Amino acid sequence: LQVRQAFDRDAVCRLLIRIQSATVRPEWIDFNGHMNVAYYVLALDQATDLMWEALGLGPKFRARGRTTFAAECWIGYRRELFEGAPLS
């Protein structure tokens, strides 16, 4: 089975700009002044939703009774993130 999915190149470009301009929100900060663990997953999930839509896996895809889901999620912490820090 070969699957070919056409995607909107402009949507992908807009997605990359949105992801590169995303920053740590004040409400994501824990009592130590760092981004709270739960919000790493939230930020990744939100970026994934944008990517799926740009790749044609958004509302129209789901309207056809299809979907995607995360079976597992691993987070590797490379550095602390503070309020206003870029997520890219």
Short mmCIF file of N, CA and C in Angstrom, two decimals:
data_model
loop_
_atom_site.label_atom_id
_atom_site.label_comp_id
_atom_site.label_asym_id
_atom_site.label_seq_id
_atom_site.Cartn_x
_atom_site.Cartn_y
_atom_site.Cartn_z
N LEU A 1 0.85 -1.18 0.00
CA LEU A 1 0.00 0.00 0.00
C LEU A 1 0.89 1.23 0.00
N GLN A 2 0.73 2.05 -0.99
CA GLN A 2 1.49 3.30 -1.06
C GLN A 2 0.53 4.45 -0.81
N VAL A 3 0.90 5.31 0.11
CA VAL A 3 0.05 6.45 0.45
C VAL A 3 0.75 7.72 0.00
N ARG A 4 0.04 8.52 -0.75
CA ARG A 4 0.56 9.82 -1.16
C ARG A 4 -0.40 10.88 -0.68
N GLN A 5 0.11 11.84 0.04
CA GLN A 5 -0.72 12.91 0.58
C GLN A 5 -0.18 14.24 0.08
N ALA A 6 -0.98 14.94 -0.68
CA ALA A 6 -0.57 16.28 -1.12
C ALA A 6 -0.68 17.21 0.07
N PHE A 7 0.24 18.11 0.20
CA PHE A 7 0.16 19.07 1.29
C PHE A 7 0.38 20.47 0.75
N ASP A 8 -0.08 21.41 1.54
CA ASP A 8 -0.03 22.82 1.19
C ASP A 8 1.32 23.40 1.61
N ARG A 9 2.18 23.67 0.63
CA ARG A 9 3.52 24.18 0.93
C ARG A 9 3.47 25.53 1.66
N ASP A 10 2.52 26.37 1.31
CA ASP A 10 2.37 27.65 2.01
C ASP A 10 2.00 27.43 3.47
N ALA A 11 1.15 26.45 3.72
CA ALA A 11 0.76 26.14 5.10
C ALA A 11 1.96 25.65 5.90
N VAL A 12 2.82 24.87 5.26
CA VAL A 12 4.02 24.39 5.94
C VAL A 12 4.93 25.58 6.28
N CYS A 13 5.09 26.52 5.37
CA CYS A 13 5.91 27.71 5.64
C CYS A 13 5.33 28.53 6.78
N ARG A 14 4.01 28.71 6.78
CA ARG A 14 3.36 29.44 7.87
C ARG A 14 3.56 28.71 9.20
N LEU A 15 3.50 27.40 9.15
CA LEU A 15 3.71 26.59 10.34
C LEU A 15 5.11 26.82 10.91
N LEU A 16 6.10 26.76 10.05
CA LEU A 16 7.48 26.94 10.51
C LEU A 16 7.68 28.32 11.13
N ILE A 17 7.07 29.33 10.56
CA ILE A 17 7.17 30.68 11.12
C ILE A 17 6.51 30.73 12.50
N ARG A 18 5.33 30.11 12.63
CA ARG A 18 4.63 30.10 13.92
C ARG A 18 5.43 29.37 14.97
N ILE A 19 6.02 28.24 14.62
CA ILE A 19 6.80 27.47 15.58
C ILE A 19 8.05 28.25 15.98
N GLN A 20 8.70 28.89 15.03
CA GLN A 20 9.92 29.63 15.34
C GLN A 20 9.65 30.86 16.19
N SER A 21 8.44 31.40 16.12
CA SER A 21 8.14 32.60 16.90
C SER A 21 7.46 32.27 18.23
N ALA A 22 7.21 30.99 18.52
CA ALA A 22 6.56 30.60 19.77
C ALA A 22 7.53 30.78 20.95
N THR A 23 6.99 31.24 22.06
CA THR A 23 7.79 31.44 23.26
C THR A 23 7.10 30.83 24.48
N VAL A 24 7.85 30.68 25.55
CA VAL A 24 7.31 30.15 26.81
C VAL A 24 6.37 31.20 27.42
N ARG A 25 5.15 30.80 27.67
CA ARG A 25 4.13 31.70 28.21
C ARG A 25 4.26 31.83 29.73
N PRO A 26 3.87 32.99 30.27
CA PRO A 26 3.97 33.19 31.73
C PRO A 26 3.23 32.13 32.54
N GLU A 27 2.08 31.68 32.06
CA GLU A 27 1.29 30.70 32.81
C GLU A 27 1.91 29.29 32.78
N TRP A 28 2.97 29.10 32.00
CA TRP A 28 3.64 27.82 31.94
C TRP A 28 4.79 27.71 32.94
N ILE A 29 5.05 28.75 33.71
CA ILE A 29 6.19 28.80 34.61
C ILE A 29 5.84 28.18 35.96
N ASP A 30 6.73 27.34 36.49
CA ASP A 30 6.51 26.73 37.80
C ASP A 30 7.09 27.60 38.91
N PHE A 31 7.03 27.11 40.13
CA PHE A 31 7.48 27.90 41.28
C PHE A 31 8.99 28.08 41.33
N ASN A 32 9.73 27.38 40.50
CA ASN A 32 11.19 27.55 40.41
C ASN A 32 11.59 28.53 39.32
N GLY A 33 10.58 29.07 38.61
CA GLY A 33 10.88 30.02 37.53
C GLY A 33 11.19 29.37 36.19
N HIS A 34 10.96 28.05 36.09
CA HIS A 34 11.22 27.32 34.86
C HIS A 34 9.90 26.89 34.22
N MET A 35 9.97 26.53 32.96
CA MET A 35 8.80 25.98 32.29
C MET A 35 8.43 24.66 32.97
N ASN A 36 7.15 24.53 33.35
CA ASN A 36 6.66 23.34 34.02
C ASN A 36 6.69 22.15 33.08
N VAL A 37 6.98 20.98 33.64
CA VAL A 37 7.12 19.75 32.86
C VAL A 37 5.91 19.50 31.95
N ALA A 38 4.72 19.67 32.46
CA ALA A 38 3.50 19.38 31.68
C ALA A 38 3.41 20.24 30.43
N TYR A 39 3.96 21.44 30.46
CA TYR A 39 3.84 22.33 29.31
C TYR A 39 4.80 22.00 28.18
N TYR A 40 5.83 21.21 28.46
CA TYR A 40 6.67 20.72 27.37
C TYR A 40 5.81 19.83 26.46
N VAL A 41 5.02 18.96 27.08
CA VAL A 41 4.14 18.08 26.32
C VAL A 41 3.08 18.89 25.58
N LEU A 42 2.50 19.89 26.25
CA LEU A 42 1.48 20.74 25.62
C LEU A 42 2.05 21.44 24.39
N ALA A 43 3.24 22.05 24.53
CA ALA A 43 3.85 22.77 23.41
C ALA A 43 4.12 21.82 22.24
N LEU A 44 4.60 20.63 22.53
CA LEU A 44 4.86 19.65 21.48
C LEU A 44 3.55 19.22 20.81
N ASP A 45 2.51 19.00 21.61
CA ASP A 45 1.22 18.58 21.07
C ASP A 45 0.61 19.67 20.19
N GLN A 46 0.72 20.92 20.61
CA GLN A 46 0.18 22.02 19.80
C GLN A 46 0.94 22.16 18.48
N ALA A 47 2.25 22.01 18.53
CA ALA A 47 3.06 22.08 17.30
C ALA A 47 2.72 20.91 16.37
N THR A 48 2.47 19.74 16.95
CA THR A 48 2.10 18.58 16.15
C THR A 48 0.76 18.81 15.45
N ASP A 49 -0.21 19.38 16.17
CA ASP A 49 -1.51 19.68 15.55
C ASP A 49 -1.35 20.61 14.36
N LEU A 50 -0.49 21.62 14.49
CA LEU A 50 -0.24 22.55 13.38
C LEU A 50 0.41 21.82 12.21
N MET A 51 1.36 20.96 12.53
CA MET A 51 2.06 20.23 11.48
C MET A 51 1.09 19.29 10.75
N TRP A 52 0.26 18.57 11.49
CA TRP A 52 -0.69 17.67 10.84
C TRP A 52 -1.60 18.42 9.89
N GLU A 53 -2.09 19.59 10.33
CA GLU A 53 -2.97 20.37 9.46
C GLU A 53 -2.24 20.81 8.20
N ALA A 54 -0.99 21.26 8.35
CA ALA A 54 -0.21 21.69 7.18
C ALA A 54 0.06 20.53 6.22
N LEU A 55 0.09 19.31 6.75
CA LEU A 55 0.34 18.13 5.92
C LEU A 55 -0.95 17.48 5.41
N GLY A 56 -2.08 18.15 5.64
CA GLY A 56 -3.35 17.63 5.15
C GLY A 56 -4.02 16.62 6.08
N LEU A 57 -3.58 16.58 7.33
CA LEU A 57 -4.14 15.63 8.30
C LEU A 57 -4.99 16.33 9.35
N GLY A 58 -5.56 17.47 8.99
CA GLY A 58 -6.37 18.27 9.92
C GLY A 58 -7.85 17.93 9.85
N PRO A 59 -8.71 18.94 9.97
CA PRO A 59 -10.16 18.73 10.02
C PRO A 59 -10.73 17.96 8.83
N LYS A 60 -10.28 18.24 7.62
CA LYS A 60 -10.81 17.53 6.45
C LYS A 60 -10.46 16.04 6.51
N PHE A 61 -9.27 15.74 6.97
CA PHE A 61 -8.83 14.36 7.13
C PHE A 61 -9.70 13.65 8.16
N ARG A 62 -9.94 14.31 9.30
CA ARG A 62 -10.76 13.72 10.35
C ARG A 62 -12.22 13.61 9.93
N ALA A 63 -12.69 14.51 9.08
CA ALA A 63 -14.08 14.45 8.60
C ALA A 63 -14.33 13.18 7.77
N ARG A 64 -13.26 12.62 7.24
CA ARG A 64 -13.38 11.37 6.47
C ARG A 64 -13.29 10.15 7.38
N GLY A 65 -13.32 10.36 8.71
CA GLY A 65 -13.28 9.26 9.66
C GLY A 65 -11.90 8.74 9.96
N ARG A 66 -10.89 9.51 9.63
CA ARG A 66 -9.51 9.10 9.88
C ARG A 66 -8.93 9.96 11.00
N THR A 67 -7.88 9.47 11.62
CA THR A 67 -7.28 10.22 12.71
C THR A 67 -5.84 9.76 12.93
N THR A 68 -5.15 10.46 13.78
CA THR A 68 -3.82 10.08 14.25
C THR A 68 -3.85 10.15 15.77
N PHE A 69 -2.89 9.52 16.41
CA PHE A 69 -2.78 9.62 17.86
C PHE A 69 -1.36 9.30 18.28
N ALA A 70 -1.02 9.75 19.47
CA ALA A 70 0.31 9.47 20.02
C ALA A 70 0.21 8.25 20.93
N ALA A 71 0.95 7.21 20.62
CA ALA A 71 0.96 6.01 21.45
C ALA A 71 1.98 6.14 22.57
N GLU A 72 2.95 7.03 22.35
CA GLU A 72 4.02 7.18 23.33
C GLU A 72 4.67 8.54 23.13
N CYS A 73 5.18 9.10 24.19
CA CYS A 73 5.84 10.41 24.11
C CYS A 73 7.06 10.40 25.03
N TRP A 74 8.19 10.74 24.48
CA TRP A 74 9.43 10.84 25.26
C TRP A 74 9.91 12.27 25.17
N ILE A 75 10.33 12.81 26.29
CA ILE A 75 10.85 14.18 26.33
C ILE A 75 12.30 14.13 26.84
N GLY A 76 13.18 14.74 26.09
CA GLY A 76 14.57 14.86 26.52
C GLY A 76 14.86 16.32 26.86
N TYR A 77 15.18 16.57 28.11
CA TYR A 77 15.43 17.95 28.54
C TYR A 77 16.88 18.30 28.27
N ARG A 78 17.08 19.27 27.39
CA ARG A 78 18.44 19.68 27.02
C ARG A 78 18.88 20.95 27.74
N ARG A 79 17.89 21.76 28.12
CA ARG A 79 18.20 22.99 28.87
C ARG A 79 16.92 23.49 29.53
N GLU A 80 17.09 24.31 30.56
CA GLU A 80 15.93 24.91 31.21
C GLU A 80 15.35 25.98 30.32
N LEU A 81 14.04 26.12 30.37
CA LEU A 81 13.37 27.19 29.63
C LEU A 81 12.71 28.12 30.62
N PHE A 82 12.84 29.41 30.35
CA PHE A 82 12.28 30.44 31.21
C PHE A 82 11.22 31.23 30.45
N GLU A 83 10.45 32.01 31.16
CA GLU A 83 9.41 32.82 30.54
C GLU A 83 9.96 33.65 29.39
N GLY A 84 9.28 33.60 28.27
CA GLY A 84 9.68 34.37 27.09
C GLY A 84 10.72 33.71 26.22
N ALA A 85 11.28 32.58 26.68
CA ALA A 85 12.31 31.90 25.89
C ALA A 85 11.70 31.31 24.62
N PRO A 86 12.43 31.32 23.51
CA PRO A 86 11.90 30.73 22.27
C PRO A 86 11.79 29.21 22.41
N LEU A 87 10.75 28.66 21.80
CA LEU A 87 10.55 27.21 21.82
C LEU A 87 11.23 26.52 20.65
N SER A 88 11.79 27.27 19.71
CA SER A 88 12.42 26.65 18.55
C SER A 88 13.81 26.13 18.88
#
